[in-house]
Coordinates of C-alpha atoms and ligand atoms in Angstrom, one line a residue:
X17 CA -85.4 70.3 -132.5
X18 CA -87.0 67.2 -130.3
X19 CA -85.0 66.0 -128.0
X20 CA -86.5 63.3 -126.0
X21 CA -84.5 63.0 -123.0
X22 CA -85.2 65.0 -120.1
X23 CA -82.2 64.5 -117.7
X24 CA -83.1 65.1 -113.8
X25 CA -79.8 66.6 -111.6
X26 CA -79.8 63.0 -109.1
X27 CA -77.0 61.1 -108.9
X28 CA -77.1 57.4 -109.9
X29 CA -79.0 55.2 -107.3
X30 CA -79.2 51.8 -106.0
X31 CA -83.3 51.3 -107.1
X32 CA -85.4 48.3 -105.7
X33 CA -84.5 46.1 -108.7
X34 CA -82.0 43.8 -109.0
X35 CA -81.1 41.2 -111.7
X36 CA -80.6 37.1 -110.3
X37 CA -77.8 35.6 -111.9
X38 CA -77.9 31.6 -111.6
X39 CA -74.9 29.6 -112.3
X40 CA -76.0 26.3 -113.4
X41 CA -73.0 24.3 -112.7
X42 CA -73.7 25.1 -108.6
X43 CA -77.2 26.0 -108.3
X44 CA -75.5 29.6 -106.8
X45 CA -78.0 32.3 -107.4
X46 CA -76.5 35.9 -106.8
X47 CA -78.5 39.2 -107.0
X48 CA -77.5 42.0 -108.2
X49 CA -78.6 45.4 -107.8
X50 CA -79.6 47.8 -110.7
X51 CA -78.4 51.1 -110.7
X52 CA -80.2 53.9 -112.5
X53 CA -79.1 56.8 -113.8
X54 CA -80.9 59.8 -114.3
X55 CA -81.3 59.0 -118.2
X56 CA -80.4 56.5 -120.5
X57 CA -80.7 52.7 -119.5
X58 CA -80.2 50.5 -116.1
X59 CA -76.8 49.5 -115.3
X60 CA -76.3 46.0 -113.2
X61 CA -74.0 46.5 -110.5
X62 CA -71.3 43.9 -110.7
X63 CA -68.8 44.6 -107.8
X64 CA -69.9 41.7 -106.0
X65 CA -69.5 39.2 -108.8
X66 CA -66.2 37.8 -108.1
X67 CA -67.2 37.5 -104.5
X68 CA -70.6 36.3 -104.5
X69 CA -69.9 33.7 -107.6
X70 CA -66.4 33.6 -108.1
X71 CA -66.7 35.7 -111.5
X72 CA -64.9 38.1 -113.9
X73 CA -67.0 39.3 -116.6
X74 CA -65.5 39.8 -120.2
X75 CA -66.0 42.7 -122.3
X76 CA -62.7 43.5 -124.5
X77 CA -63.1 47.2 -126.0
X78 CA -65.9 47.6 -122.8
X79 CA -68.8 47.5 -125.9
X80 CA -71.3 47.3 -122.3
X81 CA -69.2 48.2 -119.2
X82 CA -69.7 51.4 -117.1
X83 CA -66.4 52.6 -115.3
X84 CA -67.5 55.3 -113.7
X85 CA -70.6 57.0 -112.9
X86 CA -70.5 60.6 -114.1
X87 CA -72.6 63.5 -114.0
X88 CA -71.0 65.3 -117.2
X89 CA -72.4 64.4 -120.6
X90 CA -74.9 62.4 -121.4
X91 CA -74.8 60.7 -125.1
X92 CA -78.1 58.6 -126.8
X93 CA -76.7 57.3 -129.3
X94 CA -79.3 55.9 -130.9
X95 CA -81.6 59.3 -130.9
X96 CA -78.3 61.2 -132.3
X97 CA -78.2 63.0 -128.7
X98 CA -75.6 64.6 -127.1
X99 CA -76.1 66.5 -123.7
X100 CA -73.5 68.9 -121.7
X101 CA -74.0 68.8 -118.3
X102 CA -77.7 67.9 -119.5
X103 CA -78.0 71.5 -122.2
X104 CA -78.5 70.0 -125.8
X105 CA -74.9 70.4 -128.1
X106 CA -76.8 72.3 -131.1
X107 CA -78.4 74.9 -128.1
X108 CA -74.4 75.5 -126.8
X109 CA -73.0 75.7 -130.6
X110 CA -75.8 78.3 -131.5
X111 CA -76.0 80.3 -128.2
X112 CA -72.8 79.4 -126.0
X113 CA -69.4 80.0 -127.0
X114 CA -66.5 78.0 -125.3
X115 CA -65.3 79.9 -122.5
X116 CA -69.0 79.5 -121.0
X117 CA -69.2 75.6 -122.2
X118 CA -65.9 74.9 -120.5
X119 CA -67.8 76.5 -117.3
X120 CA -70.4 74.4 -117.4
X121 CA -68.9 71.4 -117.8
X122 CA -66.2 71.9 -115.1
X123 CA -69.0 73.2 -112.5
X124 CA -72.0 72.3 -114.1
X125 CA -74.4 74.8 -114.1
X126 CA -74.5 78.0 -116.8
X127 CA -72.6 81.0 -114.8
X128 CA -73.7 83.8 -114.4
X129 CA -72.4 86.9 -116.1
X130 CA -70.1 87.7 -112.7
X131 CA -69.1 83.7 -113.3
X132 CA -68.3 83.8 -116.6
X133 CA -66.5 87.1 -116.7
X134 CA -64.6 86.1 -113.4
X135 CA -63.7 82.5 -114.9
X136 CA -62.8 84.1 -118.5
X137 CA -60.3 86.8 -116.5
X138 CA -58.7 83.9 -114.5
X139 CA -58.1 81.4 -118.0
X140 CA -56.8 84.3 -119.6
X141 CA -54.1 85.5 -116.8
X142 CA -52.6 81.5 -117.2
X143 CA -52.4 81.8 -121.2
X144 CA -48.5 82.1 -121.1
X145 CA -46.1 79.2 -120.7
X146 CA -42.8 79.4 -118.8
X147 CA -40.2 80.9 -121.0
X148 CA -38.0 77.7 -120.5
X149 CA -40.4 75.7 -122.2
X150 CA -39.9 77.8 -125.3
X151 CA -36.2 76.1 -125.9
X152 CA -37.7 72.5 -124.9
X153 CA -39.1 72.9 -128.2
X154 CA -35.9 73.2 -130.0
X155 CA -35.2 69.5 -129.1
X156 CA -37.6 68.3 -132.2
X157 CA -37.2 68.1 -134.9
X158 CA -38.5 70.5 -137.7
X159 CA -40.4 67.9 -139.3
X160 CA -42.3 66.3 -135.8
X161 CA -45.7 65.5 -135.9
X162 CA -47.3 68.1 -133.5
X163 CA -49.1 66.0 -131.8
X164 CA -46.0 64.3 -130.7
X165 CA -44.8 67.6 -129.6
X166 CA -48.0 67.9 -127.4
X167 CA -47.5 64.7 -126.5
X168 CA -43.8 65.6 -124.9
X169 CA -44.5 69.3 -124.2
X170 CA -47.8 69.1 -122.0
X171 CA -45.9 66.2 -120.3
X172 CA -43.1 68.2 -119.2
X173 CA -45.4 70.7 -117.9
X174 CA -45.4 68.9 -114.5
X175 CA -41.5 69.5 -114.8
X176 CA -42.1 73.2 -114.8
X177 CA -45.6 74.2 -112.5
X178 CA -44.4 72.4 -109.1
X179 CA -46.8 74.4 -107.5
X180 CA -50.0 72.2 -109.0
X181 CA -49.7 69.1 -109.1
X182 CA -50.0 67.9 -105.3
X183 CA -53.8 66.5 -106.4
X184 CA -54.8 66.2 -102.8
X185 CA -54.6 69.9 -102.9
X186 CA -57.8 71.3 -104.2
X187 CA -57.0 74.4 -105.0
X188 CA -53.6 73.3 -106.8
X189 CA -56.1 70.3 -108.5
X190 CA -57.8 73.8 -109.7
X191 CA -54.9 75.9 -110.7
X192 CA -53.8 73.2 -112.4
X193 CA -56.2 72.6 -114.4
X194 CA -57.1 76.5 -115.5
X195 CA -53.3 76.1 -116.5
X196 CA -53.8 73.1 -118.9
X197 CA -57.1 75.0 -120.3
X198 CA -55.1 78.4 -120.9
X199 CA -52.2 76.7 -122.3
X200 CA -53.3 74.3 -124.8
X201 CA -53.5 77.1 -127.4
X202 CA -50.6 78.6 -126.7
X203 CA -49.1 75.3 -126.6
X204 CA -50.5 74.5 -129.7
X205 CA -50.0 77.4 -131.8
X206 CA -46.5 77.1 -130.3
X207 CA -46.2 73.2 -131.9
X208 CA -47.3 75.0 -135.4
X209 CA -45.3 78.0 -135.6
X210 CA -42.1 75.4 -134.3
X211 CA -42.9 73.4 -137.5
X212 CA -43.0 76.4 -139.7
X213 CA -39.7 77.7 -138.7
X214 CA -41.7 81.1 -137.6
X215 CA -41.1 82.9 -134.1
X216 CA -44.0 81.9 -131.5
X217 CA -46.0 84.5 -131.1
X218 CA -47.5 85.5 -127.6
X219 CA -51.0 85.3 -126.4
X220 CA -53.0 88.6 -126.1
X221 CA -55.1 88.4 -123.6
X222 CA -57.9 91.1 -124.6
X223 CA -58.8 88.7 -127.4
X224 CA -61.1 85.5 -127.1
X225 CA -59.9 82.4 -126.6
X226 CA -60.3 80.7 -130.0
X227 CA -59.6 84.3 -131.6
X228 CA -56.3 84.5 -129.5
X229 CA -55.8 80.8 -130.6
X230 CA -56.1 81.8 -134.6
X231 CA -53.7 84.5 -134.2
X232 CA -50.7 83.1 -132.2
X233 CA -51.2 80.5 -135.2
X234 CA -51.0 83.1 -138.0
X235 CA -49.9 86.3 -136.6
X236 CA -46.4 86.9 -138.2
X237 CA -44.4 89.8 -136.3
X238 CA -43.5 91.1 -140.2
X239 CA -47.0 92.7 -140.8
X240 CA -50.4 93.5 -138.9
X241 CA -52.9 90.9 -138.2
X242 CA -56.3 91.3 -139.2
X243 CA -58.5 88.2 -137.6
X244 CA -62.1 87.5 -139.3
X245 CA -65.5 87.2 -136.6
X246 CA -66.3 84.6 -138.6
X247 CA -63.5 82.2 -138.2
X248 CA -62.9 83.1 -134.6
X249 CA -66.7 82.0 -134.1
X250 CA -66.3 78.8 -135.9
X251 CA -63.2 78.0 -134.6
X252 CA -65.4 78.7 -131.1
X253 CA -68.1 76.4 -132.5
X254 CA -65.4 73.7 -133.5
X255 CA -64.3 74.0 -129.6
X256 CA -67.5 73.5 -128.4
X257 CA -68.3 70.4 -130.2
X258 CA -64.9 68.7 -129.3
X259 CA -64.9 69.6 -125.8
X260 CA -66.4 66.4 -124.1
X261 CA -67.8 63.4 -125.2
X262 CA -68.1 61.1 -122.0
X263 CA -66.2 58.0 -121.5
X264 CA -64.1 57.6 -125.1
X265 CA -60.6 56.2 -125.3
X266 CA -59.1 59.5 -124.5
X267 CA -61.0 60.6 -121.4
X268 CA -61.2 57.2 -119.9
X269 CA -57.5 56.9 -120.4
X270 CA -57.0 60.2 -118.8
X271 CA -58.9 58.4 -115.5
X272 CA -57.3 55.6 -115.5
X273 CA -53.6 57.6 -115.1
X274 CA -55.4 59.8 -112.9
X275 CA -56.8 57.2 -110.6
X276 CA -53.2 55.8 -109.8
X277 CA -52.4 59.7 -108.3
X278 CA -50.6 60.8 -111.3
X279 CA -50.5 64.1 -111.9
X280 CA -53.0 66.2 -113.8
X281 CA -50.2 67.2 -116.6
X282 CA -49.2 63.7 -117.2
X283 CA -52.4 62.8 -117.5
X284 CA -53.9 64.9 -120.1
X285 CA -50.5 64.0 -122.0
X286 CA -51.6 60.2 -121.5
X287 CA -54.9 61.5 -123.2
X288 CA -53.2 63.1 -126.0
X289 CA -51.4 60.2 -126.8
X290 CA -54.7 58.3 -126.7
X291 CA -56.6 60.6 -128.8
X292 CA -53.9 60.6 -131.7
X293 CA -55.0 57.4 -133.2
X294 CA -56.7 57.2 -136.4
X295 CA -60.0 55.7 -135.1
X296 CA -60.7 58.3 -132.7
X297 CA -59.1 62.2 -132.7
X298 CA -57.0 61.3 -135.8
X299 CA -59.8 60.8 -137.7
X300 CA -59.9 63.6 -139.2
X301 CA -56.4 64.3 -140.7
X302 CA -57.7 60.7 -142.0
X303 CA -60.9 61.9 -143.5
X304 CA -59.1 64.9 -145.7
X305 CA -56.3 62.1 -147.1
X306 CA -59.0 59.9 -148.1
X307 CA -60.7 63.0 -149.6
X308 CA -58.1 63.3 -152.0
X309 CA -57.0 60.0 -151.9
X310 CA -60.4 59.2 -153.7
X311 CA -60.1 62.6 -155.8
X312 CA -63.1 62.7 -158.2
X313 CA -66.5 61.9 -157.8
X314 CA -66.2 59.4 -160.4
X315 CA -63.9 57.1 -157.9
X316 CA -66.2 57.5 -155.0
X317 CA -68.6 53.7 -156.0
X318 CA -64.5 52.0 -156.0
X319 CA -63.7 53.1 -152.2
X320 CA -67.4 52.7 -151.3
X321 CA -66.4 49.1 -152.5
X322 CA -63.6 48.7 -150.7
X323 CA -64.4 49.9 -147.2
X324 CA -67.2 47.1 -147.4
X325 CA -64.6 44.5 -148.3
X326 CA -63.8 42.2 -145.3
X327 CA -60.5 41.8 -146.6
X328 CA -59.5 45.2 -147.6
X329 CA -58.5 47.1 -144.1
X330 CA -59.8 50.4 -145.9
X331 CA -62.9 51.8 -143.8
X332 CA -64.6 55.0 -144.7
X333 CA -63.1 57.5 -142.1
X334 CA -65.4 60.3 -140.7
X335 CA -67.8 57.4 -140.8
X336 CA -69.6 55.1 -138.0
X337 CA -69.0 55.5 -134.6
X338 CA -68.7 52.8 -131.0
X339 CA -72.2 54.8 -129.4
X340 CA -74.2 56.5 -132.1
X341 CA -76.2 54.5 -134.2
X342 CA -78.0 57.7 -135.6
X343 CA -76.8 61.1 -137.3
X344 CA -73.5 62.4 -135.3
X345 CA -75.4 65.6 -134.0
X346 CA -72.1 67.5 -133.7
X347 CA -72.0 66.4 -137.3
X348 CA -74.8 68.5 -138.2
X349 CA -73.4 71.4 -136.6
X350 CA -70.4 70.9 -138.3
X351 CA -71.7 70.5 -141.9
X352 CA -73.4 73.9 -141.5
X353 CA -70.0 75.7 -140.0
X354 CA -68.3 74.3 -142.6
X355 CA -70.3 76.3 -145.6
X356 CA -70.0 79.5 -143.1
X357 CA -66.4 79.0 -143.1
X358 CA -66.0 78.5 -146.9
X359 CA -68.8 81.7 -147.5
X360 CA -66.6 84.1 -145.2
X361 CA -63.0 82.8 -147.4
X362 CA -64.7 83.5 -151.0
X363 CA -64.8 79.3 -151.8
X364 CA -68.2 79.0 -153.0
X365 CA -67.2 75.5 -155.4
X366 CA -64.7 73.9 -153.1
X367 CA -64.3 70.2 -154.8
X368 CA -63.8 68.5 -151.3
X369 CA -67.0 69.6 -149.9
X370 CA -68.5 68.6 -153.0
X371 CA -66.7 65.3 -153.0
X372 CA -67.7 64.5 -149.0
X373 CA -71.0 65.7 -149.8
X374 CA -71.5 63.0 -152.3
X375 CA -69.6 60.3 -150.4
X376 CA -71.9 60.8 -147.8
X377 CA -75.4 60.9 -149.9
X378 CA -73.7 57.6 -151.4
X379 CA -73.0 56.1 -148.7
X380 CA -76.2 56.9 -146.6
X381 CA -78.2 55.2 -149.1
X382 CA -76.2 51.8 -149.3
X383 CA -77.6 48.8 -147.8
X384 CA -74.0 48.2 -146.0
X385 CA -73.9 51.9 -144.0
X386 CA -77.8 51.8 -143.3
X387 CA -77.7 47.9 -141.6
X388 CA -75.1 48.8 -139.6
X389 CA -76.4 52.7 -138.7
X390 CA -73.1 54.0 -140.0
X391 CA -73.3 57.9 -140.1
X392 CA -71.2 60.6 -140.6
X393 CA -69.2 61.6 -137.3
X394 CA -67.7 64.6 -136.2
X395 CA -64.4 64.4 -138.0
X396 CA -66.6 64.2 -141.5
X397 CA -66.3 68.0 -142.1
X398 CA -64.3 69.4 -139.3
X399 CA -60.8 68.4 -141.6
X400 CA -63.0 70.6 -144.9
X401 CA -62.9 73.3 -142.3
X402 CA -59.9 73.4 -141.1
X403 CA -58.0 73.0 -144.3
X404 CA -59.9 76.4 -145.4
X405 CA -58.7 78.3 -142.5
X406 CA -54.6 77.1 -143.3
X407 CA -54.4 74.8 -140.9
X408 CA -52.5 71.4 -142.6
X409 CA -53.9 67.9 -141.6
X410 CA -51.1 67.2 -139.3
X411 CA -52.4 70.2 -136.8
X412 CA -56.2 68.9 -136.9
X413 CA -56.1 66.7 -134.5
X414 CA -53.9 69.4 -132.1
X415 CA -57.1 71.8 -132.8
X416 CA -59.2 68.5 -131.3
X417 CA -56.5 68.4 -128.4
X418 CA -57.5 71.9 -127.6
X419 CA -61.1 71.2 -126.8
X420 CA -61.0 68.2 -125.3
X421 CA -58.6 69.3 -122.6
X422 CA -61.6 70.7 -120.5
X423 CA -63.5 67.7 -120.9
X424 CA -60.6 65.7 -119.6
X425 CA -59.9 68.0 -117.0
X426 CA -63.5 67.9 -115.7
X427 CA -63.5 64.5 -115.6
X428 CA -60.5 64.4 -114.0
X429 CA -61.4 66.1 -111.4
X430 CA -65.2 64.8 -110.8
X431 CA -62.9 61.2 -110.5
X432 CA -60.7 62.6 -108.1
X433 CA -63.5 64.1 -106.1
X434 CA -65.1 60.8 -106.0
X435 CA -65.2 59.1 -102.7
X436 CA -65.9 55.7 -104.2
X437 CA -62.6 56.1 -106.8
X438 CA -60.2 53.7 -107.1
X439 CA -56.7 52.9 -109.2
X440 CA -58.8 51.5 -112.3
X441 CA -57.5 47.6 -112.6
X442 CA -59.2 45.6 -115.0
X443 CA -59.4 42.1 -114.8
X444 CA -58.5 39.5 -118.1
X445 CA -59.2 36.0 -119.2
X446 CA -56.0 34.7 -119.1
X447 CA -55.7 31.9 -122.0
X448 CA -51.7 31.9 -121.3
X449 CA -49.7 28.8 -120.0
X450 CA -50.4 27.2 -116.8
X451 CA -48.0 27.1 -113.9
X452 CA -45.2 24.8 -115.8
X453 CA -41.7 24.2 -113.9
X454 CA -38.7 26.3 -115.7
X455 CA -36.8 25.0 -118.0
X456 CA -32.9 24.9 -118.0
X457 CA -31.2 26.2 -121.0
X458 CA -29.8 22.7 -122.2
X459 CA -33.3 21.0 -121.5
X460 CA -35.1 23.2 -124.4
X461 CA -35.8 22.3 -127.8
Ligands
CMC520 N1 -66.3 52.0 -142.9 C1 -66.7 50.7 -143.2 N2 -67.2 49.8 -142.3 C2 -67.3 50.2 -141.1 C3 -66.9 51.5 -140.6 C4 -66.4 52.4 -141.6 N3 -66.0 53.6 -141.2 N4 -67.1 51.6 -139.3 C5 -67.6 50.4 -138.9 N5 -67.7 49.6 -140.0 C6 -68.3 48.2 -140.0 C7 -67.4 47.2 -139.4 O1 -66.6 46.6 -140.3 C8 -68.4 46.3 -138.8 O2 -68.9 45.5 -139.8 P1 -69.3 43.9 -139.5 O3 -70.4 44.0 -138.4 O4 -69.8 43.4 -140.8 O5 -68.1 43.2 -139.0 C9 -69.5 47.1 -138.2 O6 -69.5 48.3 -139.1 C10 -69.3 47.6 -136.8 O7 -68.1 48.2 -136.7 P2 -67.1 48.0 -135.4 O8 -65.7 48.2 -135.8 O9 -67.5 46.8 -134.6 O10 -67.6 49.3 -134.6 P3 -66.8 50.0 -133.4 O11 -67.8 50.6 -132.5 O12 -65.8 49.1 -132.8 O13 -65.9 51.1 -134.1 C11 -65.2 53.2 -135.0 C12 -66.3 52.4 -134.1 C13 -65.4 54.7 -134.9 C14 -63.8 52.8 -134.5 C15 -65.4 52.7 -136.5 O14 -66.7 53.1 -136.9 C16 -64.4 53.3 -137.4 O15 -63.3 52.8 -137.5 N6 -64.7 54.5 -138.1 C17 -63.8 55.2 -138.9 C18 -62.9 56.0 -138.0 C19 -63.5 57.3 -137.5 O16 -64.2 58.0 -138.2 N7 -63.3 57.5 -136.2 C20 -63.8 58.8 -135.6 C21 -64.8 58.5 -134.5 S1 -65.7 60.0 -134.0 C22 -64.5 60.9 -133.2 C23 -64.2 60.4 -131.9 O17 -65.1 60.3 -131.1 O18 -63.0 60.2 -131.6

């Protein structure tokens, strides 16, 4: 596979050049300095806008602002590439498996097999939750979505591990966040067993982490469990491909808590909250209705139709994405575990497959998808997978949750460690009313 980046370990640097902005009403000139990174284009340092010209710039949605600079992932999006700690995401799918990945990108090299085995051992011993938290719980309802359960539950854990979340501490910063990573499963599969009225059932620690994952979801204490490899390895897989995806809604609204000195629990339960919505984590749960909202191949030209009418607020989810304009890569990866999954559960004609597989050859070769490089994303075929293994929709984006708590957490903690960081305060174009004089009650109209 060519990948055409070759990502250097230096940290982003003020070069020679510099961009001269003019403003025209003053005759002003300011320069500005360009930053570059070690891949992946210039950046124009703007911090001395406002001071130098008296200037806010304006980018809603920050379609071309930088908030950070970050030495974690690295996405092209036009190449389809996506790079961990600079290590390609088809090499770590193939070769890594998520214990090792979550190394990486918390300390950013491979580890050695001491590392990892050290690293794995210290997850694991955190993989419990306080007992308490098992009857905070009982305050949902049955019926809750679970990822308004995470929501609440990985909040409260600041109400329950005192001991970690002093963040000027760096080894609480540390222990906090092998907590979060260790308990998101548990969590999790706690969330799922809650909504199916079964008991929770405890983590084992001799198992791997998405294998211990699979069966706190589905053991039942009334007979024996008997896990597949397979679908602990593609569960692994799915891990690894979720696990960080530089600065998206989630992760930069995981920051931007952080950077006011919240702490690291509250935090990752801002990025849940983030991650629910339907255009980013949700996504999937939204893929598999639209599946079989759409039904039959036959119906597939009608919603091809509709997600290209301006007026109908029906897009094709699983499709498109704000940074790739190119083949998802994680997609790829995805497609492939996806036939593994079905192979190992005896579905060799599964009609949904067969239906996205067709929805996507249709839509890959319509003049609408291809001007606006609209590809399949990730969330395309993880919801196929998932639904195999008995998960329902509402638990896909928990499974998504799961992953992405070590990319948050690293992040997290490469802000914190940041000399430069600051609370993140964006500024706005205010098109409100002027100053105006108030007006008493029997003045109004
Ligand atoms: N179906 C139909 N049209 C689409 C779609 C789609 N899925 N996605 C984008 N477009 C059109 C959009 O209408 C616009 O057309 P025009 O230029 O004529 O106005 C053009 O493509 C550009 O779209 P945009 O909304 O400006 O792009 P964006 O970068 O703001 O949005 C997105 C990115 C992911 C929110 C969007 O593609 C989308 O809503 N996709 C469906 C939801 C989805 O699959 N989300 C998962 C993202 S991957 C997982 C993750 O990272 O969280």
């Amino acid at each position: 596979m060519a990948i055409k980046v070759e990502p250097k370990p230096m940290p982003a640097v003020a070069g020679q050049d510099s961009v001269t902005l003019q403003d025209h009403s003053t005759g002003k000139k300011l320069d500005l300095p360009l930053l570059t990174p070690s891949v992946g284009p210039k950046v124009i340092d703007i911090r001395k806008l406002y001071s130098g010209l008296g200037y806010f710039t304006f980018d809603p949605g920050y379609t071309a602002t930088g908030s950070c600079d970050s030495k974690i992932t690295y996405i092209d999006g036009d190449q389809g590439v996506l790079l961990y700690r600079g290590y390609p995401i088809e090499e770590l799918a193939e070769h890594s498996d998520f214990m090792e990945t979550a190394y990486l990108l918390l300390y950013g090299e491979l580890p050695t097999a001491q590392q990892k085995n050290d690293f794995t051992r210290s997850i694991t011993y955190h993989t419990m939750v306080h007992e308490q938290l098992t009857t905070f719980y009982r305050g949902f309802r049955r019926d809750a979505h679970p990822m308004a359960v995470m929501c609440g539950v990985v909040g409260a854990l600041s109400a329950f591990y005192h001991d970690s979340t002093d963040i000027s501490d760096p080894h609480q910063r540390l222990v906090a966040s092998y907590r979060l990573i260790a308990k998101m499963p548990t969590i999790a599969a706690m969330a799922f067993k809650y909504s199916l009225g079964q008991p929770f059932v405890y983590p084992r620690n001799e198992l791997g982490y998405a294998e211990n994952f699979l069966r706190m979801a589905f053991a039942v204490p009334a007979e024996d469990y008997k896990g597949s490899a397979v679908l602990a390895k593609a569960m692994d897989r799915i891990f690894i491909l979720h696990a960080d995806h530089e600065q998206n809604a989630s992760t930069s609204t995981v920051r931007l808590a952080g950077s006011s000195g919240a702490n690291p629990f509250a935090c990752i339960a801002a990025g849940i909250a983030s991650l629910w919505g339907p255009a980013h984590g949700g996504a999937n749960e939204a893929v598999l209705k639209m599946l079989y909202e759409i039904g039959d191949k036959k119906r597939i030209p009608e919603f091809i139709k509709r997600a290209k009418d301006k007026d109908d607020p029906f897009r094709l989810m699983g499709f498109g994405h704000r940074v790739y304009k190119n083949y998802d890569p994680r997609a790829k990866v995805m497609q492939r575990t996806c036939r593994e999954v079905l192979d190992e559960l005896g579905v060799h004609d599964d009609p949904i497959l067969a239906l996205a597989m067709e929805l996507e050859r249709i839509a890959l070769s319509d003049e609408y998808f291809i001007e606006r490089k609209l590809y399949p994303n990730v969330d395309f075929y993880s919801g196929i997978i998932l639904k195999a293994m008995g998960f329902p929709t509402s638990m896909f984006t928990v499974l998504f949750a799961i992953a992405r708590t070590v990319g948050w957490v690293a992040q997290w903690n490469e802000m914190i460690e940041d000399p430069d960081q600051k609370i993140g305060r964006p500024r706005q174009l205010y098109t409100g009313a002027p100053r105006r004089p108030y007006v008493a009650l029997d003045k109004r109209r």
